[in-house]
Each structure stands twice: as C-alpha cells, then as structure tokens.
CSV table of C-alpha atoms in Angstrom, one decimal:
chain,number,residue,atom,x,y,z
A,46,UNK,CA,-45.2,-30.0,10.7
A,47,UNK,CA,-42.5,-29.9,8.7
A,48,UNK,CA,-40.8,-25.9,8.7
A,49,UNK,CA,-38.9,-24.2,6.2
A,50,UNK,CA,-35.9,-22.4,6.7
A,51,UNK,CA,-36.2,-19.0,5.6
A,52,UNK,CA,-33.0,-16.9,5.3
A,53,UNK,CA,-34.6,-14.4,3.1
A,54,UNK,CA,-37.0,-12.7,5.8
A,55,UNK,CA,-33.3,-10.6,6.9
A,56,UNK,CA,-33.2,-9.5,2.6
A,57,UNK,CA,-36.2,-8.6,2.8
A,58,UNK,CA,-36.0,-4.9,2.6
A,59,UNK,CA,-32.4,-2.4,2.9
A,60,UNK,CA,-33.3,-1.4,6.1
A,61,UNK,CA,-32.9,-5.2,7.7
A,62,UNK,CA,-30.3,-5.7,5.2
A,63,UNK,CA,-28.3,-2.8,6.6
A,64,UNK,CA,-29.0,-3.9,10.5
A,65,UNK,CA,-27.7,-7.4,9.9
A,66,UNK,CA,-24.6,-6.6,7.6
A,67,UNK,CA,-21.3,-8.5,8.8
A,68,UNK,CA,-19.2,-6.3,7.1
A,69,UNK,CA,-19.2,-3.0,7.2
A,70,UNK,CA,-16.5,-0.4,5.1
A,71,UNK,CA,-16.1,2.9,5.9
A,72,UNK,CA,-13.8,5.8,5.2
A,73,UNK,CA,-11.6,5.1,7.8
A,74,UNK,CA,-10.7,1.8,6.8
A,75,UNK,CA,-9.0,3.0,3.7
A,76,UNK,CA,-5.4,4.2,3.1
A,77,UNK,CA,-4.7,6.4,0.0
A,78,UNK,CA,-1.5,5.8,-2.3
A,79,UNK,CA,0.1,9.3,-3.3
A,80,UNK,CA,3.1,9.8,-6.2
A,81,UNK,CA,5.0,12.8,-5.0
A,82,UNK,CA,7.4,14.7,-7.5
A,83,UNK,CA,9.7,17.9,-7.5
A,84,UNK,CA,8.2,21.3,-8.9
A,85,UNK,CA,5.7,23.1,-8.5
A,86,UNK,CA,1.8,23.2,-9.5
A,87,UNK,CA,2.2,19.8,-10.8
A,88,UNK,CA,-1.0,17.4,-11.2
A,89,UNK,CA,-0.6,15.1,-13.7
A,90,UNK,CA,-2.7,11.9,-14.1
A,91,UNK,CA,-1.2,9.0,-14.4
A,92,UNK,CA,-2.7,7.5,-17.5
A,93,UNK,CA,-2.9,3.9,-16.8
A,94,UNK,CA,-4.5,4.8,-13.2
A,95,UNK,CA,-6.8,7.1,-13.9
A,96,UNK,CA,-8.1,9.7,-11.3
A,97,UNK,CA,-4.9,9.3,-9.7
A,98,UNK,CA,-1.7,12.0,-10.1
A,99,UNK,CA,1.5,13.2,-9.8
A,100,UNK,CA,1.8,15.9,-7.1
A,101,UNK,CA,4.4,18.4,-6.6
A,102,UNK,CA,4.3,19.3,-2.6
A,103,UNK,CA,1.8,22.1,-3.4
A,104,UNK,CA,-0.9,20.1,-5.2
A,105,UNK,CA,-0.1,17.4,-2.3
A,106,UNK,CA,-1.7,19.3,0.5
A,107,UNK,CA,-4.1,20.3,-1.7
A,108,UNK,CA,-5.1,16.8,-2.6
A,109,UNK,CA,-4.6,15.7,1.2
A,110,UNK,CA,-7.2,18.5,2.6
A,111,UNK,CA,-9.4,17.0,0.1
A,112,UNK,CA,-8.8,13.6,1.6
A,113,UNK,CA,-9.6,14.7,5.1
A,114,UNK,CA,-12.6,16.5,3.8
A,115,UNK,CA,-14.1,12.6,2.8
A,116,UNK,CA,-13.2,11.2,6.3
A,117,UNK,CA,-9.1,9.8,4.8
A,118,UNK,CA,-7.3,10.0,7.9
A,119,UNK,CA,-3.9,8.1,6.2
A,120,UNK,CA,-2.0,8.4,2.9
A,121,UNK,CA,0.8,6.1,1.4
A,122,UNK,CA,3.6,8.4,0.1
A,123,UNK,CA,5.9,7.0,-3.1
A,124,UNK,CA,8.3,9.8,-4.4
A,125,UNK,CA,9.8,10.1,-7.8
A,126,UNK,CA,13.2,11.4,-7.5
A,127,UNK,CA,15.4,13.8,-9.3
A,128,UNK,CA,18.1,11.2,-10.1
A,129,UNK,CA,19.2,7.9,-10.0
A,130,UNK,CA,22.3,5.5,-9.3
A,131,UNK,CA,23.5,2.1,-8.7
A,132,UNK,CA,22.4,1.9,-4.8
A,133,UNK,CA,20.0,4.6,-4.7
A,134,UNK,CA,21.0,7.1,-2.8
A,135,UNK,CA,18.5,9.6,-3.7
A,136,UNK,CA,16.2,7.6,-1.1
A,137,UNK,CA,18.4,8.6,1.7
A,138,UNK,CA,18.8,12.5,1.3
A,139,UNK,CA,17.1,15.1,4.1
A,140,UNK,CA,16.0,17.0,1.0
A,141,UNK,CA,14.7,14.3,-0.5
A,142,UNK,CA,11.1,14.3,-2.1
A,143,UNK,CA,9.2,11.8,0.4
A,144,UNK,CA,11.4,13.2,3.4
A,145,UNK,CA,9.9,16.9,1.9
A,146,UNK,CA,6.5,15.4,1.7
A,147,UNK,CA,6.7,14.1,5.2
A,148,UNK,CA,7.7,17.9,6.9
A,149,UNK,CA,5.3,19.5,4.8
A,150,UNK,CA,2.2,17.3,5.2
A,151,UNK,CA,2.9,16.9,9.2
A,152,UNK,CA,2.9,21.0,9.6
A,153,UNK,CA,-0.2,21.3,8.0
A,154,UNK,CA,-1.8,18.0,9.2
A,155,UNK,CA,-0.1,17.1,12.4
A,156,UNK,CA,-3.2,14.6,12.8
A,157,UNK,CA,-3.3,12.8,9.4
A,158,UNK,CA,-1.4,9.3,10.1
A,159,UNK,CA,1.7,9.4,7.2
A,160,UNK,CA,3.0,5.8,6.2
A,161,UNK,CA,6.4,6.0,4.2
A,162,UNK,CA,7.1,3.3,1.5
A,163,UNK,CA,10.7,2.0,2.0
A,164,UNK,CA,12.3,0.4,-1.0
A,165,UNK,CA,15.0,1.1,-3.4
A,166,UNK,CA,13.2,0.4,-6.7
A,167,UNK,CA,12.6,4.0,-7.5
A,168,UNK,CA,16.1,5.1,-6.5
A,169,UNK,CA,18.3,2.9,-8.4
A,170,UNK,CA,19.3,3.6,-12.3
A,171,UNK,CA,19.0,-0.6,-12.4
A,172,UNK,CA,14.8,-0.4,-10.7
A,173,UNK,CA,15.5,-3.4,-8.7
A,174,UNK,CA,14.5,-3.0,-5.2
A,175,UNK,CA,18.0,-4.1,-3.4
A,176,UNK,CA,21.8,-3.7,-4.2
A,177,UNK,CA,22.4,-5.1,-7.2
A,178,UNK,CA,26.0,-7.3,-7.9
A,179,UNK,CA,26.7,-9.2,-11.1
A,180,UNK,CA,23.1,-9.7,-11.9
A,181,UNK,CA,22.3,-11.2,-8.1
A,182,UNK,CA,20.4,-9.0,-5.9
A,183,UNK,CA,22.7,-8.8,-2.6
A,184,UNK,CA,20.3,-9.1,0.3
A,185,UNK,CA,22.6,-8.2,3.3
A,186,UNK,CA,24.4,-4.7,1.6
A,187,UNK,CA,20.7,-3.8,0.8
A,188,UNK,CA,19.7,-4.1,4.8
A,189,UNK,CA,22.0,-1.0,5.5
A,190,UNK,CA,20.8,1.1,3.0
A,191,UNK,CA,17.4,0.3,4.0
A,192,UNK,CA,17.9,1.4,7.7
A,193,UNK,CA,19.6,4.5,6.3
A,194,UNK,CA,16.3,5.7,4.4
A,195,UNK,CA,13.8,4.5,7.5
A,196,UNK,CA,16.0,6.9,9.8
A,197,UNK,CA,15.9,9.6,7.2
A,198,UNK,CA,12.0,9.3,7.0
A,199,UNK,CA,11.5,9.2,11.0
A,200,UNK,CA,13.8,12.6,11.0
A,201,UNK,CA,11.3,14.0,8.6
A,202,UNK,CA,8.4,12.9,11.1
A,203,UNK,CA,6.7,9.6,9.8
A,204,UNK,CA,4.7,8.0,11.6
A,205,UNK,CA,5.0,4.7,10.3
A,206,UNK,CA,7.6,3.0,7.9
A,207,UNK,CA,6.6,0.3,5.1
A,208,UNK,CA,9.3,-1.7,3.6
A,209,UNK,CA,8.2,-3.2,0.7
A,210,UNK,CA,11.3,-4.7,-0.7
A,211,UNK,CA,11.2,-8.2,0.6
A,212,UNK,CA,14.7,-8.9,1.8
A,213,UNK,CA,15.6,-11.3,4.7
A,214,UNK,CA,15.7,-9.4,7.9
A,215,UNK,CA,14.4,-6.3,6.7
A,216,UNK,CA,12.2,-5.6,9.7
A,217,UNK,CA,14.7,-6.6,12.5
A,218,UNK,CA,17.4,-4.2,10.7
A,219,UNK,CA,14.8,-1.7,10.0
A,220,UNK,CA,13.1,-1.1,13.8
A,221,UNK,CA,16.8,-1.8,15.4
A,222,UNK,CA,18.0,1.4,13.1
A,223,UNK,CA,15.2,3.5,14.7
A,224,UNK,CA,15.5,2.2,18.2
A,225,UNK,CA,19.1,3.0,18.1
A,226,UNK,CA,18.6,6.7,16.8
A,227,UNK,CA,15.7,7.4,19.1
A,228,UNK,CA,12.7,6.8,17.5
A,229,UNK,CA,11.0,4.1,18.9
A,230,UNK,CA,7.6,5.5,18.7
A,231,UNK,CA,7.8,5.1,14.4
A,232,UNK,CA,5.5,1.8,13.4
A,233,UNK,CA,6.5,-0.7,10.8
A,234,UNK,CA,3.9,-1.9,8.2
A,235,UNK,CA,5.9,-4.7,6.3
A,236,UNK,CA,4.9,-5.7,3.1
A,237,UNK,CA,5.3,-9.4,4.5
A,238,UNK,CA,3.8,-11.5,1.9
A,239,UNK,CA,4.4,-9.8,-1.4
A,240,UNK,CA,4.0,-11.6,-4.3
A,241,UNK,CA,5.8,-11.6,-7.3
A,242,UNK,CA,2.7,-10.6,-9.5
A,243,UNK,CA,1.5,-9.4,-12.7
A,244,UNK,CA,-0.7,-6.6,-11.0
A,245,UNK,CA,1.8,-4.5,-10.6
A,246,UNK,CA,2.6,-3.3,-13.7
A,247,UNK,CA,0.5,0.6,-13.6
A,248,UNK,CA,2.2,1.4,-10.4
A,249,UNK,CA,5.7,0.5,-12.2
A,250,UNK,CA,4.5,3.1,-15.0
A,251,UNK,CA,3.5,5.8,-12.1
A,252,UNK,CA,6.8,5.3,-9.9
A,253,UNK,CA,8.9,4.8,-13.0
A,254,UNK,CA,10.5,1.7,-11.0
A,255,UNK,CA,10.5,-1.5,-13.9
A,256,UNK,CA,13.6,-3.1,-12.8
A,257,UNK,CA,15.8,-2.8,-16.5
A,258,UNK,CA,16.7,-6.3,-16.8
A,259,UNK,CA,15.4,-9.7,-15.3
A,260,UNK,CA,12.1,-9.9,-13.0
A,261,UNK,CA,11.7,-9.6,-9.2
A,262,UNK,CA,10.9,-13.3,-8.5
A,263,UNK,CA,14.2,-14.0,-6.7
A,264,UNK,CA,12.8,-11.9,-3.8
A,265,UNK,CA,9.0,-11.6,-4.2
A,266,UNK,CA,6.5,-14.5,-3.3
A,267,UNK,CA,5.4,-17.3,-5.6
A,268,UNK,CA,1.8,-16.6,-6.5
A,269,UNK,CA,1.4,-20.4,-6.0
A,270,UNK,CA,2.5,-20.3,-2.3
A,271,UNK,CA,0.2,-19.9,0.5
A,272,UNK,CA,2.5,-22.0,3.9
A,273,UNK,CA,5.5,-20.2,2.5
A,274,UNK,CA,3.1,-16.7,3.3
A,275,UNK,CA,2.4,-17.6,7.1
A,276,UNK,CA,5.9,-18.0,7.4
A,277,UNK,CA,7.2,-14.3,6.2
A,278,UNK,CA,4.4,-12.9,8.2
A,279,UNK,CA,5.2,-14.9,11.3
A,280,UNK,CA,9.2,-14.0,11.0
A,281,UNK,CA,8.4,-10.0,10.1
A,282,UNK,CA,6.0,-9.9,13.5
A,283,UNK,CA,9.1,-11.6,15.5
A,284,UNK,CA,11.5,-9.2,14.0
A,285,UNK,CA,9.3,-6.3,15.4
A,286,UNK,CA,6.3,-5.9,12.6
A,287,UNK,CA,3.2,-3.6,14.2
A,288,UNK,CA,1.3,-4.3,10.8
A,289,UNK,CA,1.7,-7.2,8.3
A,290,UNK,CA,0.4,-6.3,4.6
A,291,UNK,CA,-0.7,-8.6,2.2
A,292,UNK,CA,0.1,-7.5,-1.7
A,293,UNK,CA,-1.9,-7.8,-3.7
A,294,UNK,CA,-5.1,-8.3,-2.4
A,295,UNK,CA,-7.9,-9.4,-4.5
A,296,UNK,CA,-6.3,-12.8,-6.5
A,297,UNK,CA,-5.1,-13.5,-2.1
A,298,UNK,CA,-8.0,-13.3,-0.4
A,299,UNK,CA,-6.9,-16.9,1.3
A,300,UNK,CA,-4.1,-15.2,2.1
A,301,UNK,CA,-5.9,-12.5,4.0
A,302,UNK,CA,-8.4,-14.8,5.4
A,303,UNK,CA,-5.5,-17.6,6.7
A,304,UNK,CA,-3.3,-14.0,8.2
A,305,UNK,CA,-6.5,-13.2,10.2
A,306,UNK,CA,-6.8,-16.9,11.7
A,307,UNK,CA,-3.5,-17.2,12.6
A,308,UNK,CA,-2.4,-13.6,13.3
A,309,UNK,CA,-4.0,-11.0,16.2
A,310,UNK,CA,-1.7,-8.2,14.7
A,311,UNK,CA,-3.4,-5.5,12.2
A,312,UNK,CA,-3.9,-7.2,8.8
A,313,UNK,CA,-3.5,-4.6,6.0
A,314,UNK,CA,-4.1,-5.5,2.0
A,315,UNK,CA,-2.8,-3.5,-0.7
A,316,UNK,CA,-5.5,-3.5,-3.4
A,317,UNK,CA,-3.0,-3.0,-6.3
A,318,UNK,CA,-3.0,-0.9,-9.6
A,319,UNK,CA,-3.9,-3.3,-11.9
A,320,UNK,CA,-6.9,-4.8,-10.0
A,321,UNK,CA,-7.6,-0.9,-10.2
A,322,UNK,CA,-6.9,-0.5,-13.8
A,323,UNK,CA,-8.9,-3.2,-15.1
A,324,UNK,CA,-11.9,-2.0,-13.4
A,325,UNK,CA,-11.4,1.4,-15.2
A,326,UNK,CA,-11.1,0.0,-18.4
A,327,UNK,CA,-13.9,-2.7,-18.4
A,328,UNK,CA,-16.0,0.5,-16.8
A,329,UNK,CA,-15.0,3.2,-19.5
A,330,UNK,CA,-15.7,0.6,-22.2
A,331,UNK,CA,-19.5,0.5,-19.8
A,332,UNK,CA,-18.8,-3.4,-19.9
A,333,UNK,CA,-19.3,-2.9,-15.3
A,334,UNK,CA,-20.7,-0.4,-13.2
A,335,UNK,CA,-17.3,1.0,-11.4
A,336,UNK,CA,-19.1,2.3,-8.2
A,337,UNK,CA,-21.0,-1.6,-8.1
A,338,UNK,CA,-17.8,-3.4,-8.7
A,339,UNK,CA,-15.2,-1.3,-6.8
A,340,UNK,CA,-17.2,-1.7,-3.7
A,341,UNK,CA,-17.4,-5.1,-4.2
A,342,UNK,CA,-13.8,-5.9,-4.1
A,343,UNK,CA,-12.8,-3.7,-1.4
A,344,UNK,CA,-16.0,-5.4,0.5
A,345,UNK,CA,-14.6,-8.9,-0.1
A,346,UNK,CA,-11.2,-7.7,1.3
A,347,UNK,CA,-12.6,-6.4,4.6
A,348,UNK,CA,-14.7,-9.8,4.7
A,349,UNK,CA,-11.4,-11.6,4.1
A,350,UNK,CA,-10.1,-10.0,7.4
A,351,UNK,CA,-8.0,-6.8,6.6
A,352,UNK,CA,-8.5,-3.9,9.0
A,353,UNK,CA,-6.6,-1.6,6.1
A,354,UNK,CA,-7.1,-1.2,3.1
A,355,UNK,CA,-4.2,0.6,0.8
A,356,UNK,CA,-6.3,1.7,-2.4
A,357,UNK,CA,-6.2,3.8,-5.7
A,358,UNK,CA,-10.2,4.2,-4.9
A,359,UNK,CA,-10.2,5.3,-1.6
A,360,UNK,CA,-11.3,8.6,-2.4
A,361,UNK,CA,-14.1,7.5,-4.7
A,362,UNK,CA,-15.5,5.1,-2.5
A,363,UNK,CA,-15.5,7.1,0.5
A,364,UNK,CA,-17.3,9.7,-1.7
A,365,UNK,CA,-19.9,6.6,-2.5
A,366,UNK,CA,-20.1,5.5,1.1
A,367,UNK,CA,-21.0,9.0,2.5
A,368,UNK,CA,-23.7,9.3,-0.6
C-alpha cells in the first residue's frame, strides 16, 4: 500500500499551527530606534517614517514608558545635535543630547537596556561618518574620536555601545577606550556588516546625516558581497564584539542566515527605514495589509537567525502580537 505524505494534517487548524511554529516573535525580541533632539515638548513625526518622531528628553520618557508598557525592554538612541563642525565634536560633549538621553532615561528606567549609536555622521558639518581630509575619509584620526564619544556615553550610563561607522579597528579601539577608563562592563553591538545601501535614505532625512558630497561606499559593504561579510564579522568579534549586526536586514537575509551558521555570538538585524517606508506607502495607498506584511518581514528575519531585531515597527507589532 502505497501512503501519502501528508504535511497538511499540522495546518490543519491555528491551534496545531501555533503548537508546531519554528519561529516564534515576541516583544522582547525587538529593539526600538529613537531621534532625540534639544527643547522641550517636542514630538514631531518624521514624515518619511511615519509613526515615528522627534523627541525632546520630556516626550522621550514619555514615549519609553509607553514602550515598556508593550513589553520593549531596549531602545536605540540617535541624537540630533545643536551644531556641527568638521570632526564632530558635538558627539563628544557631557551635555550632549544622547549623553542627556542616557542620564535621563537610566533614572527613570534603571532596567530598560540603552544601546548608544556611535558614529560621526550626524556631528560633522561634511555628514560623513569619519574625519574627513581632501575628499578621503581618514580611517585612523577617526578611531580616536570614536573612543572619545564611546567613553562619553559609558560616563552617561549606557549599557551597550554600537558603532556604526565601519572603519578598520573600530571595535579594538572602541572596547580598549572603555577598558582603560573603567568600564568594562559596557557591551559593543558593531554594526559589522553594513552595507552601502539604498535603504537608508528616511533615516538620513530623520538624523539629518546625508554626507554633502560623494557617497559612503569607500567604507560601507558592497551589496554584492557576502565572503567579504564573514570576514568583518569574524575581525569585529576578535577585536572584542559582544553583538555583530547585520544592516540592512531584509534584501540580507543570507547574510543573517550564513552569521548564524558560522557565528555562536548574538546576531542582531537592523530592519532599515526604507524597508519601513515602503511598507507605509504601498499600505496607505491600501495596495498591502501593513499589520500582514510587517510581520512577515520581521518573521523572515528571526527565521534567518537574528536574536534582535532593531525596528521602526517594534511598537506596532508588539501591539499586534499581544492582540
């Protein structure tokens, strides 16, 4: 007697479907991206990224109980400062905005888990993310400014640092400077396969951080280039990486996928603002269901192996998930 195979008795109804799931999102697997900026009562939505805002520090806590609330237990903080120059020094300063953030959020939330993006693009009057020397991007001058704003952010309490710039020996510079100065319990998340990408470009209208002339590609990944991907990751986790990221996420799933085969460290995946954006717009235009299709990608990048997910919806879809 010949049997058939019948995979469909475990669809058959959402209770089976639920016991058999392989992949699973909750809540706690997301990580939410916040723009912090001076002044106060500030809450401006960012109009390419909608549903997300600019904060001033009193709409931040605000937003962050709210966060909690859902079952958020992390946040991503990018600050918009006051001015600019040619090396950014604004990034540096104990009254700066994301060392302000940091204080604020861990007296009021000494339990929510703070992760500082560390990179110069939003600093510097020229919005590249490194020193920048007759059109060249200098990679060595940018290390010690680096190391100067991780120390600045682990004085203001941060849990975890995230450089994001994508400059040789970044992470080895980085966790040396907060060794050195006492803060050896601080993590590093490195952005250490960031691609050069045109996903990018909402964020770069919400941070204000276009670089003015040229592109980035002289320091972020080839989209084409998987091998060259192993590599970074493997050199930031020598150098002293807790986390490796993957940015974006959705067009590098086999990215994600080959990290988790080769890698036992925490895998996170920065689900970017233009996977976000698009979504929103084919959504508005009521082209996709949003709840149907966010939920799908940020399914497909647990599935692909990240433990953390950095995303615009994280709020939304742990609304979904607890509904």
């Amino acid at each position: 007697m010949n049997l058939i195979n019948r995979p469909r008795r475990l669809r058959s109804s959402q209770s089976i479907r639920d016991l058999v799931r392989e992949t699973n999102l909750s809540a706690a697997d997301f990580v939410k991206p916040l723009f912090v900026v001076q002044g106060e009562n500030v809450r401006e939505e960012i109009p390419s990224m909608p549903g997300n805002y600019h904060l001033s520090l009193d709409q931040l806590l605000k937003e962050v109980e709210g966060l909690i609330d859902l079952g958020i237990r992390a946040v991503i903080l990018f600050g918009l400062p006051e001015y600019k120059d040619e090396e950014g020094s604004s990034a540096w300063q104990q009254d700066g905005i994301v060392q302000e953030a940091v204080r604020s959020l861990k007296n009021k939330f000494p339990e929510l888990l703070v992760i500082t993006d560390l990179c110069l693009c939003q600093y510097t009057d020229h919005g590249h993310c490194g020193i920048l020397e007759a059109g060249k991007i200098k990679n060595d001058a940018t290390l010690s400014r680096l190391a100067k704003i991780a120390v600045s952010h682990a004085e203001a309490g941060t849990d975890m640092i995230a450089p994001s710039d994508m400059m040789d020996g970044r992470v080895a510079k980085i966790r040396r400077a907060l060794d050195q100065n006492g803060y050896t319990e601080v993590g590093i998340m490195a952005y250490s396969a960031k691609y050069h990408s045109a996903f990018y470009g909402p964020f770069r209208d919400a941070a204000h951080s276009a670089p003015g002339e040229g592109d980035r590609s002289s320091y972020q990944m080839d989209a084409a280039n998987s091998d060259e991907a192993l590599r970074e990751m493997k050199l930031d986790i020598e150098e002293g990486a807790d986390i490796i990221m993957i940015k974006p996420a959705l067009s590098y799933l086999d990215i994600i996928q080959k990290a988790s085969l080769n890698f036992k460290l925490p895998i996170a995946a920065y689900n970017v603002s233009g996977e976000y954006a698009m979504v929103k717009a084919a959504a508005e235009k009521g082209w996709i269901d949003e709840k149907s299709v966010a939920l799908e990608i940020l399914t497909s990048i647990k599935r692909a192996g990240a433990n953390i997910i950095i995303t615009y919806w994280a709020d939304s879809a742990a609304r979904w998930l607890n509904d």
